[in-house]
Amino acid sequence: MKNIILILICSMITSGIFANTQIDDVFEDAVISFEEKDYSKSLDRFKSIENEGIISADLFYNIGNCYFRLNEVGRSILYFKKALKVRSNHEAARRNLKYALTFTKDKQETGSEDVIKSFWEKAFETLSINLLALISIILFSMIILLIVLMIIRYHNREKTVPAFITVVLTVFLLLFLILCFLKWKEYHNEDEAVLLSASAIGFSGPSEDFTRVFTIHEGMIFHIEREESGWCLIKLSNGLGGWIETDTFERIKL
Amino acid sequence: MKKLFFLVLLSITAQFLFAQEIKIDAYVDKSKIGIQDYLKLTIEISGENANDVKTPALPEIKNFKNLGSSSSSSSSYSIINGKMTSEVTKSYTYTLQPQKTGNFIIPPISITYKKQVITTDPIHLKVIAGSTEPAPPTSRKLGSNKTQNSSDLSENLFVITKVDKKNVFKEEPVTVNYILYTRYEVVNLSFGSEPNFKGFWKEDVFIPENINFSTEKYNGMIYNVMLMRTITLFPTTSGKLSIPPLELQVDIRTQSRSFFDFGSSKRYPIKSKPVTINVKEIPEENKPMNFSGAVGKFKISSSINKTELKVGDSFTYTLKISGSGNLKQFDIPTLPDIKHLRFLDPEISTKINKNKISGTKSIKYLVIAQEKGAFSIPSIDFTYFDTSEKRYVTKSSRSYELDIQEGDGIYIPSSTAQSTVTMEGSDIGFIIKKTDLKNNLIFLNSFVYWFIWFIIFLLIPISLVYSNEQRKLAGNIDYLRQKKANKILKKYLKQASQNVDESNLEFYTAAQIGLGSFLADKLKIARGSSTEQLFSEIEKRNFPDSIVQNIKELFEKCNQARFMPGGFSKENIINDHKLLRNIVTDILKLKI
């Protein structure tokens, strides 16, 4: 029984690892091009790796850097956001995103003022989804162990202490599971998007005949609420909502 | 002779009365009437049993309008030769209004009584223009100048439709006044059916609430004049449009015939003559692109509540369009795109004067300054069609220069506040040169992760089964004793070994009791059984001889040590301890 588990764990770890020397070579090439300030060539290389279906925070971070150097602030923001989506505790990507956001025409909120909220956000960013999954499984096994102990060893003794610990652990487990689920949802959420065209006008309805609500510029990050025949209802971080054309932005998705 | 004649006459009349039980008669109040007059048609049913007759159905009378009916009944009794006869007369009166002039016939009216159809004769009528009625007396106050006084009703009571202009452009307002002229004493006035203003957008300006006459000279005569209604019409289509007539019902006091008669009133329906106006399309040539659809004469002005602002401040920018014309209908002028100033949706209010033509439309914008710098709000053009000059006119509001200072700018983003100059010296981080280019595995999405959860969870049922088994075994007493035997042995062996170290003879006592109890438990016999009983039990179990021999030897030594202390050296004790250990290990190896 124990052997089977061991084998399973081992296979799980090894399955993620597959070395592709060819891709590594392309990556090195791209890094050299970047150092030689040939940013468009470097970008081409990095993009070719991305097209291989590689999802890596560092790769996205590098692509974002290339775009930034090529003065495409919108796309650089998109890729920094992608990097953060893969690994929310990618400090370099966070810093660069914050910096790139200062180049947009519209001011955007980067951090929240609220102490509790920012603490929560920080915790949420730092803990990666896999770490949360691991913590959850460890807590779960501890709970199960305690229950097993209570069944086998403590069946005719006072159970207050182990029961109490089990309850506490269960609360923690639930908390982590919720965090884990939220993180997972965020990871698979594709409703966030970045404006790539120089500017876009938000209308009060899905056509240009409606009233202008706002104008946003390249690099604006917003939420997509609804999509309808070439138009999307978006919501800005300051609460403004309006319809913009779908070909002006790209969703942050992996 | 005379008496006889009287009798004969009576019998004839009586016979006649009995034969003709029911009589019906129809008549009108006059056979020649004017089209402005009313006709009273009375149907009289008389007879002893007239009450039993149903109300006669009035046939449809062509060219007459039935305005209503009233009914009355009377009865009379007469006693002839001690015999009482009664007669009931029921009369139904209909008021009819002629619709046309000419000769008409009121068809016969029939009733059915006791399966007998009784009909009236048809009535011939002549309807002429005007009125046959003698006009009611004109109001004394106006001074009846006999020579000028006309007895014709239509000259003494009429409504005039007054239109301020007859040639208008589409959307150009037309004011219509309906004025009542009368020389009679008017008791009451009421409006007929509401005219249908087809092709117009109508705004009511004035509707009188009570009767209020003033005097005015018209065509050389003095009249009582009352403004009945004022409306403003905006033609919505072009061409010849007719303004519909106003229908009025005027109650006029009739002449009193005696001192006690206060006079009664008579109702006259009157109508104004329809008026046609000519509506022209607004000329298409030279029509400016930004034509708002406004027709009339207008002015545009703008105002601003402050010109010195900080970033994030808001101010109001108001456009005012005032003048006369179709204020409600036209589009508001569109604002040009002004960068860095955010114009919120305007608040539009239209104030229209009582005449419904002139007024002011104000368009209020809330504007938020988004950027630092000097900006200008350009002048706004407003194009309308001037009806008096018959051409398009464009008027402009004044422009404003704004000076927007740096502000806190918390509410509204300002990109100049984020200038790159302040960021001098900082740059984005460098790329990452070395990385593990593998796809991150999301544990939550892998099957293995959840399989581990499942396996861990499986521990609960497994442990439940296990503990159940354990409890079953615990229920077995022999099993319990076996388990206890080991414990006792351990306890005594521990004591014995301690004694060995101290080369104490107590070792033997401990060894004997311990081994004895251990064996007793193992062999499932009562504890404290004698050595003989133990051995007989051992023999039954076919223990190997060597073990039996060893046990016997140890027990003997124990007995010796108990009864003859002093004959045992330390070496002996150590040897015996070894022996004891061998026995125990041997017995534990055995399966009992």
PDB file of C-alpha atoms in Angstrom, chain A:
ATOM      1  CA  MET A   1       0.000   0.000   0.000  1.00  0.00           C
ATOM      2  CA  LYS A   2       2.673   2.477   1.040  1.00  0.00           C
ATOM      3  CA  ASN A   3       4.709   1.585  -1.985  1.00  0.00           C
ATOM      4  CA  ILE A   4       1.881   2.425  -4.311  1.00  0.00           C
ATOM      5  CA  ILE A   5       1.538   5.874  -2.780  1.00  0.00           C
ATOM      6  CA  LEU A   6       5.255   6.453  -3.058  1.00  0.00           C
ATOM      7  CA  ILE A   7       5.236   5.442  -6.688  1.00  0.00           C
ATOM      8  CA  LEU A   8       2.317   7.733  -7.365  1.00  0.00           C
ATOM      9  CA  ILE A   9       4.007  10.690  -5.721  1.00  0.00           C
ATOM     10  CA  CYS A  10       7.210  10.017  -7.593  1.00  0.00           C
ATOM     11  CA  SER A  11       5.420   9.771 -10.910  1.00  0.00           C
ATOM     12  CA  MET A  12       3.601  12.974 -10.163  1.00  0.00           C
ATOM     13  CA  ILE A  13       6.812  14.862  -9.583  1.00  0.00           C
ATOM     14  CA  THR A  14       8.663  13.400 -12.535  1.00  0.00           C
ATOM     15  CA  SER A  15       5.803  13.862 -14.985  1.00  0.00           C
ATOM     16  CA  GLY A  16       6.257  17.620 -14.830  1.00  0.00           C
ATOM     17  CA  ILE A  17       9.857  17.419 -15.776  1.00  0.00           C
ATOM     18  CA  PHE A  18      10.743  16.986 -19.388  1.00  0.00           C
ATOM     19  CA  ALA A  19      13.832  18.549 -20.606  1.00  0.00           C
ATOM     20  CA  ASN A  20      13.739  19.989 -24.052  1.00  0.00           C
ATOM     21  CA  THR A  21      17.185  21.111 -24.915  1.00  0.00           C
ATOM     22  CA  GLN A  22      16.045  22.673 -28.151  1.00  0.00           C
ATOM     23  CA  ILE A  23      13.726  25.093 -26.390  1.00  0.00           C
ATOM     24  CA  ASP A  24      16.464  25.897 -23.888  1.00  0.00           C
ATOM     25  CA  ASP A  25      18.753  26.821 -26.781  1.00  0.00           C
ATOM     26  CA  VAL A  26      16.172  29.162 -28.277  1.00  0.00           C
ATOM     27  CA  PHE A  27      15.758  30.761 -24.863  1.00  0.00           C
ATOM     28  CA  GLU A  28      19.484  31.349 -24.538  1.00  0.00           C
ATOM     29  CA  ASP A  29      19.524  32.833 -28.030  1.00  0.00           C
ATOM     30  CA  ALA A  30      16.740  35.202 -27.103  1.00  0.00           C
ATOM     31  CA  VAL A  31      18.555  36.293 -23.946  1.00  0.00           C
ATOM     32  CA  ILE A  32      21.698  37.046 -25.971  1.00  0.00           C
ATOM     33  CA  SER A  33      19.674  39.080 -28.484  1.00  0.00           C
ATOM     34  CA  PHE A  34      18.167  41.028 -25.635  1.00  0.00           C
ATOM     35  CA  GLU A  35      21.579  41.777 -24.186  1.00  0.00           C
ATOM     36  CA  GLU A  36      22.630  43.007 -27.632  1.00  0.00           C
ATOM     37  CA  LYS A  37      19.574  45.288 -27.544  1.00  0.00           C
ATOM     38  CA  ASP A  38      18.042  43.583 -30.536  1.00  0.00           C
ATOM     39  CA  TYR A  39      14.699  43.549 -28.830  1.00  0.00           C
ATOM     40  CA  SER A  40      12.506  42.602 -31.793  1.00  0.00           C
ATOM     41  CA  LYS A  41      14.625  39.551 -32.534  1.00  0.00           C
ATOM     42  CA  SER A  42      14.624  38.609 -28.872  1.00  0.00           C
ATOM     43  CA  LEU A  43      10.864  39.034 -28.787  1.00  0.00           C
ATOM     44  CA  ASP A  44      10.511  36.752 -31.822  1.00  0.00           C
ATOM     45  CA  ARG A  45      12.483  34.007 -30.089  1.00  0.00           C
ATOM     46  CA  PHE A  46      10.606  34.295 -26.832  1.00  0.00           C
ATOM     47  CA  LYS A  47       7.292  34.284 -28.671  1.00  0.00           C
ATOM     48  CA  SER A  48       8.275  31.135 -30.552  1.00  0.00           C
ATOM     49  CA  ILE A  49       8.824  29.428 -27.195  1.00  0.00           C
ATOM     50  CA  GLU A  50       5.436  30.662 -26.041  1.00  0.00           C
ATOM     51  CA  ASN A  51       3.896  29.233 -29.194  1.00  0.00           C
ATOM     52  CA  GLU A  52       5.295  25.821 -28.202  1.00  0.00           C
ATOM     53  CA  GLY A  53       2.712  25.881 -25.447  1.00  0.00           C
ATOM     54  CA  ILE A  54       5.143  26.638 -22.650  1.00  0.00           C
ATOM     55  CA  ILE A  55       3.515  28.387 -19.734  1.00  0.00           C
ATOM     56  CA  SER A  56       6.216  29.956 -17.634  1.00  0.00           C
ATOM     57  CA  ALA A  57       6.132  33.076 -15.516  1.00  0.00           C
ATOM     58  CA  ASP A  58       9.746  33.926 -16.342  1.00  0.00           C
ATOM     59  CA  LEU A  59       9.131  33.559 -20.073  1.00  0.00           C
ATOM     60  CA  PHE A  60       6.138  35.868 -19.935  1.00  0.00           C
ATOM     61  CA  TYR A  61       8.119  38.283 -17.840  1.00  0.00           C
ATOM     62  CA  ASN A  62      10.852  38.380 -20.495  1.00  0.00           C
ATOM     63  CA  ILE A  63       8.307  38.887 -23.285  1.00  0.00           C
ATOM     64  CA  GLY A  64       6.810  41.756 -21.287  1.00  0.00           C
ATOM     65  CA  ASN A  65      10.274  43.303 -20.999  1.00  0.00           C
ATOM     66  CA  CYS A  66      10.798  43.023 -24.772  1.00  0.00           C
ATOM     67  CA  TYR A  67       7.503  44.743 -25.480  1.00  0.00           C
ATOM     68  CA  PHE A  68       8.348  47.468 -23.024  1.00  0.00           C
ATOM     69  CA  ARG A  69      11.641  48.108 -24.757  1.00  0.00           C
ATOM     70  CA  LEU A  70       9.766  48.231 -28.066  1.00  0.00           C
ATOM     71  CA  ASN A  71       7.498  50.915 -26.574  1.00  0.00           C
ATOM     72  CA  GLU A  72       4.456  48.682 -26.639  1.00  0.00           C
ATOM     73  CA  VAL A  73       3.316  49.466 -23.139  1.00  0.00           C
ATOM     74  CA  GLY A  74      -0.071  47.798 -23.555  1.00  0.00           C
ATOM     75  CA  ARG A  75       1.365  44.460 -24.548  1.00  0.00           C
ATOM     76  CA  SER A  76       4.112  44.642 -21.913  1.00  0.00           C
ATOM     77  CA  ILE A  77       1.432  45.151 -19.263  1.00  0.00           C
ATOM     78  CA  LEU A  78      -0.482  42.210 -20.707  1.00  0.00           C
ATOM     79  CA  TYR A  79       2.566  39.929 -20.395  1.00  0.00           C
ATOM     80  CA  PHE A  80       3.534  41.093 -16.915  1.00  0.00           C
ATOM     81  CA  LYS A  81      -0.038  40.342 -15.903  1.00  0.00           C
ATOM     82  CA  LYS A  82       0.260  36.913 -17.532  1.00  0.00           C
ATOM     83  CA  ALA A  83       3.468  36.227 -15.631  1.00  0.00           C
ATOM     84  CA  LEU A  84       1.738  37.149 -12.398  1.00  0.00           C
ATOM     85  CA  LYS A  85      -1.138  34.915 -13.309  1.00  0.00           C
ATOM     86  CA  VAL A  86       1.201  31.949 -13.606  1.00  0.00           C
ATOM     87  CA  ARG A  87       3.060  32.854 -10.433  1.00  0.00           C
ATOM     88  CA  SER A  88       1.419  35.454  -8.308  1.00  0.00           C
ATOM     89  CA  ASN A  89       4.530  35.914  -6.165  1.00  0.00           C
ATOM     90  CA  HIS A  90       6.772  36.826  -9.071  1.00  0.00           C
ATOM     91  CA  GLU A  91       8.345  39.927  -7.519  1.00  0.00           C
ATOM     92  CA  ALA A  92      10.189  41.121 -10.640  1.00  0.00           C
ATOM     93  CA  ALA A  93       7.033  40.955 -12.726  1.00  0.00           C
ATOM     94  CA  ARG A  94       5.119  42.852 -10.049  1.00  0.00           C
ATOM     95  CA  ARG A  95       7.709  45.592  -9.936  1.00  0.00           C
ATOM     96  CA  ASN A  96       7.872  45.913 -13.704  1.00  0.00           C
ATOM     97  CA  LEU A  97       4.102  45.958 -14.008  1.00  0.00           C
ATOM     98  CA  LYS A  98       3.911  48.771 -11.495  1.00  0.00           C
ATOM     99  CA  TYR A  99       6.531  50.645 -13.434  1.00  0.00           C
ATOM    100  CA  ALA A 100       4.951  50.029 -16.832  1.00  0.00           C
ATOM    101  CA  LEU A 101       1.625  51.248 -15.474  1.00  0.00           C
ATOM    102  CA  THR A 102       3.153  54.676 -14.866  1.00  0.00           C
ATOM    103  CA  PHE A 103       3.564  55.009 -18.625  1.00  0.00           C
ATOM    104  CA  THR A 104      -0.125  54.681 -19.365  1.00  0.00           C
ATOM    105  CA  LYS A 105      -2.214  57.772 -19.964  1.00  0.00           C
ATOM    106  CA  ASP A 106      -4.807  56.722 -17.442  1.00  0.00           C
ATOM    107  CA  LYS A 107      -3.820  56.409 -13.833  1.00  0.00           C
ATOM    108  CA  GLN A 108      -4.539  52.999 -12.431  1.00  0.00           C
ATOM    109  CA  GLU A 109      -4.716  51.820  -8.859  1.00  0.00           C
ATOM    110  CA  THR A 110      -1.983  49.333  -8.080  1.00  0.00           C
ATOM    111  CA  GLY A 111      -2.343  48.748  -4.391  1.00  0.00           C
ATOM    112  CA  SER A 112      -5.160  49.172  -1.994  1.00  0.00           C
ATOM    113  CA  GLU A 113      -5.011  51.621   0.892  1.00  0.00           C
ATOM    114  CA  ASP A 114      -6.887  49.438   3.338  1.00  0.00           C
ATOM    115  CA  VAL A 115      -4.525  47.691   5.759  1.00  0.00           C
ATOM    116  CA  ILE A 116      -6.567  44.523   6.187  1.00  0.00           C
ATOM    117  CA  LYS A 117      -7.339  44.323   2.503  1.00  0.00           C
ATOM    118  CA  SER A 118      -3.728  44.827   1.489  1.00  0.00           C
ATOM    119  CA  PHE A 119      -2.592  42.224   4.012  1.00  0.00           C
ATOM    120  CA  TRP A 120      -5.083  39.786   2.584  1.00  0.00           C
ATOM    121  CA  GLU A 121      -3.969  40.597  -0.966  1.00  0.00           C
ATOM    122  CA  LYS A 122      -0.346  40.174   0.020  1.00  0.00           C
ATOM    123  CA  ALA A 123      -1.035  36.783   1.567  1.00  0.00           C
ATOM    124  CA  PHE A 124      -3.035  35.817  -1.444  1.00  0.00           C
ATOM    125  CA  GLU A 125      -0.208  36.798  -3.753  1.00  0.00           C
ATOM    126  CA  THR A 126       2.575  35.175  -1.783  1.00  0.00           C
ATOM    127  CA  LEU A 127       0.997  31.769  -1.408  1.00  0.00           C
ATOM    128  CA  SER A 128       1.126  29.967  -4.700  1.00  0.00           C
ATOM    129  CA  ILE A 129      -1.666  27.701  -5.729  1.00  0.00           C
ATOM    130  CA  ASN A 130       0.474  24.576  -5.396  1.00  0.00           C
ATOM    131  CA  LEU A 131       1.681  25.582  -1.957  1.00  0.00           C
ATOM    132  CA  LEU A 132      -1.910  26.034  -0.899  1.00  0.00           C
ATOM    133  CA  ALA A 133      -2.759  22.637  -2.342  1.00  0.00           C
ATOM    134  CA  LEU A 134       0.131  21.081  -0.402  1.00  0.00           C
ATOM    135  CA  ILE A 135      -0.845  22.776   2.849  1.00  0.00           C
ATOM    136  CA  SER A 136      -4.381  21.556   2.333  1.00  0.00           C
ATOM    137  CA  ILE A 137      -3.345  17.960   1.789  1.00  0.00           C
ATOM    138  CA  ILE A 138      -1.013  18.028   4.825  1.00  0.00           C
ATOM    139  CA  LEU A 139      -3.752  19.438   7.022  1.00  0.00           C
ATOM    140  CA  PHE A 140      -6.112  16.842   5.665  1.00  0.00           C
ATOM    141  CA  SER A 141      -3.755  13.963   6.410  1.00  0.00           C
ATOM    142  CA  MET A 142      -3.222  15.313   9.932  1.00  0.00           C
ATOM    143  CA  ILE A 143      -6.942  15.368  10.504  1.00  0.00           C
ATOM    144  CA  ILE A 144      -7.350  11.861   9.147  1.00  0.00           C
ATOM    145  CA  LEU A 145      -4.469  10.640  11.335  1.00  0.00           C
ATOM    146  CA  LEU A 146      -6.099  12.125  14.396  1.00  0.00           C
ATOM    147  CA  ILE A 147      -9.405  10.525  13.522  1.00  0.00           C
ATOM    148  CA  VAL A 148      -7.707   7.163  12.972  1.00  0.00           C
ATOM    149  CA  LEU A 149      -5.973   7.506  16.320  1.00  0.00           C
ATOM    150  CA  MET A 150      -9.241   8.293  17.994  1.00  0.00           C
ATOM    151  CA  ILE A 151     -10.798   5.230  16.404  1.00  0.00           C
ATOM    152  CA  ILE A 152      -7.995   2.760  17.228  1.00  0.00           C
ATOM    153  CA  ARG A 153      -6.261   3.960  20.358  1.00  0.00           C
ATOM    154  CA  TYR A 154      -8.698   6.220  22.056  1.00  0.00           C
ATOM    155  CA  HIS A 155     -11.860   4.263  21.548  1.00  0.00           C
ATOM    156  CA  ASN A 156     -12.516   3.916  25.236  1.00  0.00           C
ATOM    157  CA  ARG A 157     -10.766   6.948  26.579  1.00  0.00           C
ATOM    158  CA  GLU A 158     -11.442  10.653  26.949  1.00  0.00           C
ATOM    159  CA  LYS A 159     -11.438  12.230  23.461  1.00  0.00           C
ATOM    160  CA  THR A 160     -11.724  15.939  24.292  1.00  0.00           C
ATOM    161  CA  VAL A 161      -8.179  16.949  23.412  1.00  0.00           C
ATOM    162  CA  PRO A 162      -7.809  15.117  20.073  1.00  0.00           C
ATOM    163  CA  ALA A 163     -11.340  16.112  19.096  1.00  0.00           C
ATOM    164  CA  PHE A 164     -10.572  19.740  19.806  1.00  0.00           C
ATOM    165  CA  ILE A 165      -7.393  19.619  17.766  1.00  0.00           C
ATOM    166  CA  THR A 166      -9.291  17.962  14.924  1.00  0.00           C
ATOM    167  CA  VAL A 167     -11.861  20.723  14.905  1.00  0.00           C
ATOM    168  CA  VAL A 168      -9.181  23.409  14.867  1.00  0.00           C
ATOM    169  CA  LEU A 169      -7.353  21.673  12.055  1.00  0.00           C
ATOM    170  CA  THR A 170     -10.593  21.273  10.108  1.00  0.00           C
ATOM    171  CA  VAL A 171     -11.239  25.010  10.355  1.00  0.00           C
ATOM    172  CA  PHE A 172      -7.765  25.675   9.039  1.00  0.00           C
ATOM    173  CA  LEU A 173      -8.240  23.124   6.293  1.00  0.00           C
ATOM    174  CA  LEU A 174     -11.484  24.793   5.199  1.00  0.00           C
ATOM    175  CA  LEU A 175      -9.776  28.169   5.158  1.00  0.00           C
ATOM    176  CA  PHE A 176      -6.961  26.897   3.010  1.00  0.00           C
ATOM    177  CA  LEU A 177      -9.313  25.039   0.728  1.00  0.00           C
ATOM    178  CA  ILE A 178     -11.314  28.217   0.171  1.00  0.00           C
ATOM    179  CA  LEU A 179      -8.091  30.115  -0.532  1.00  0.00           C
ATOM    180  CA  CYS A 180      -7.035  27.345  -2.840  1.00  0.00           C
ATOM    181  CA  PHE A 181     -10.311  27.433  -4.689  1.00  0.00           C
ATOM    182  CA  LEU A 182     -10.218  31.232  -5.032  1.00  0.00           C
ATOM    183  CA  LYS A 183      -6.699  31.022  -6.332  1.00  0.00           C
ATOM    184  CA  TRP A 184      -7.685  28.317  -8.759  1.00  0.00           C
ATOM    185  CA  LYS A 185     -10.598  30.395  -9.971  1.00  0.00           C
ATOM    186  CA  GLU A 186      -8.336  33.384 -10.399  1.00  0.00           C
ATOM    187  CA  TYR A 187      -5.896  31.261 -12.317  1.00  0.00           C
ATOM    188  CA  HIS A 188      -8.572  30.119 -14.731  1.00  0.00           C
ATOM    189  CA  ASN A 189     -10.355  33.455 -14.841  1.00  0.00           C
ATOM    190  CA  GLU A 190     -10.122  35.026 -18.281  1.00  0.00           C
ATOM    191  CA  ASP A 191     -12.281  38.082 -17.665  1.00  0.00           C
ATOM    192  CA  GLU A 192      -9.441  40.486 -17.150  1.00  0.00           C
ATOM    193  CA  ALA A 193      -8.090  42.245 -20.186  1.00  0.00           C
ATOM    194  CA  VAL A 194      -5.634  44.937 -21.220  1.00  0.00           C
ATOM    195  CA  LEU A 195      -6.336  47.610 -23.813  1.00  0.00           C
ATOM    196  CA  LEU A 196      -3.854  47.349 -26.678  1.00  0.00           C
ATOM    197  CA  SER A 197      -5.037  49.996 -29.124  1.00  0.00           C
ATOM    198  CA  ALA A 198      -3.989  53.594 -28.469  1.00  0.00           C
ATOM    199  CA  SER A 199      -7.388  54.532 -27.141  1.00  0.00           C
ATOM    200  CA  ALA A 200     -10.909  53.239 -26.985  1.00  0.00           C
ATOM    201  CA  ILE A 201     -14.173  54.929 -26.320  1.00  0.00           C
ATOM    202  CA  GLY A 202     -16.645  53.393 -23.947  1.00  0.00           C
ATOM    203  CA  PHE A 203     -20.246  53.777 -25.023  1.00  0.00           C
ATOM    204  CA  SER A 204     -23.407  53.235 -23.055  1.00  0.00           C
ATOM    205  CA  GLY A 205     -24.468  50.483 -25.440  1.00  0.00           C
ATOM    206  CA  PRO A 206     -22.961  48.065 -27.973  1.00  0.00           C
ATOM    207  CA  SER A 207     -22.833  50.551 -30.836  1.00  0.00           C
ATOM    208  CA  GLU A 208     -21.279  53.892 -31.638  1.00  0.00           C
ATOM    209  CA  ASP A 209     -24.702  55.491 -31.657  1.00  0.00           C
ATOM    210  CA  PHE A 210     -24.885  55.394 -27.896  1.00  0.00           C
ATOM    211  CA  THR A 211     -23.657  58.035 -25.516  1.00  0.00           C
ATOM    212  CA  ARG A 212     -19.941  58.236 -24.853  1.00  0.00           C
ATOM    213  CA  VAL A 213     -19.243  57.211 -21.325  1.00  0.00           C
ATOM    214  CA  PHE A 214     -15.437  57.381 -21.119  1.00  0.00           C
ATOM    215  CA  THR A 215     -12.216  57.214 -23.062  1.00  0.00           C
ATOM    216  CA  ILE A 216      -9.470  54.821 -22.019  1.00  0.00           C
ATOM    217  CA  HIS A 217      -5.943  54.569 -23.344  1.00  0.00           C
ATOM    218  CA  GLU A 218      -3.424  51.829 -24.046  1.00  0.00           C
ATOM    219  CA  GLY A 219      -2.465  49.717 -21.073  1.00  0.00           C
ATOM    220  CA  MET A 220      -5.746  50.070 -19.204  1.00  0.00           C
ATOM    221  CA  ILE A 221      -6.577  46.956 -17.222  1.00  0.00           C
ATOM    222  CA  PHE A 222     -10.257  46.214 -16.845  1.00  0.00           C
ATOM    223  CA  HIS A 223     -12.807  43.494 -16.320  1.00  0.00           C
ATOM    224  CA  ILE A 224     -14.994  42.095 -19.057  1.00  0.00           C
ATOM    225  CA  GLU A 225     -18.544  41.530 -17.946  1.00  0.00           C
ATOM    226  CA  ARG A 226     -20.375  40.623 -21.147  1.00  0.00           C
ATOM    227  CA  GLU A 227     -19.660  40.120 -24.828  1.00  0.00           C
ATOM    228  CA  GLU A 228     -22.071  40.852 -27.657  1.00  0.00           C
ATOM    229  CA  SER A 229     -21.395  40.845 -31.411  1.00  0.00           C
ATOM    230  CA  GLY A 230     -18.053  42.575 -31.478  1.00  0.00           C
ATOM    231  CA  TRP A 231     -18.657  44.673 -28.392  1.00  0.00           C
ATOM    232  CA  CYS A 232     -17.806  44.022 -24.773  1.00  0.00           C
ATOM    233  CA  LEU A 233     -19.253  45.474 -21.641  1.00  0.00           C
ATOM    234  CA  ILE A 234     -16.268  46.316 -19.468  1.00  0.00           C
ATOM    235  CA  LYS A 235     -15.891  47.618 -15.958  1.00  0.00           C
ATOM    236  CA  LEU A 236     -12.991  49.815 -14.973  1.00  0.00           C
ATOM    237  CA  SER A 237     -11.395  49.620 -11.533  1.00  0.00           C
ATOM    238  CA  ASN A 238     -12.975  52.942 -10.576  1.00  0.00           C
ATOM    239  CA  GLY A 239     -16.427  51.508 -11.198  1.00  0.00           C
ATOM    240  CA  LEU A 240     -17.131  53.039 -14.595  1.00  0.00           C
ATOM    241  CA  GLY A 241     -18.766  50.674 -17.061  1.00  0.00           C
ATOM    242  CA  GLY A 242     -19.194  50.875 -20.811  1.00  0.00           C
ATOM    243  CA  TRP A 243     -19.098  49.052 -24.105  1.00  0.00           C
ATOM    244  CA  ILE A 244     -15.937  48.946 -26.174  1.00  0.00           C
ATOM    245  CA  GLU A 245     -15.043  47.112 -29.343  1.00  0.00           C
ATOM    246  CA  THR A 246     -13.520  43.652 -28.851  1.00  0.00           C
ATOM    247  CA  ASP A 247     -10.607  44.123 -31.231  1.00  0.00           C
ATOM    248  CA  THR A 248      -9.091  46.861 -29.084  1.00  0.00           C
ATOM    249  CA  PHE A 249      -7.968  44.665 -26.204  1.00  0.00           C
ATOM    250  CA  GLU A 250      -6.678  41.212 -25.281  1.00  0.00           C
ATOM    251  CA  ARG A 251      -7.709  38.996 -22.432  1.00  0.00           C
ATOM    252  CA  ILE A 252      -5.146  37.977 -19.828  1.00  0.00           C
ATOM    253  CA  LYS A 253      -5.262  34.240 -20.282  1.00  0.00           C
ATOM    254  CA  LEU A 254      -2.771  31.458 -20.430  1.00  0.00           C
TER     255      LEU A 254
END
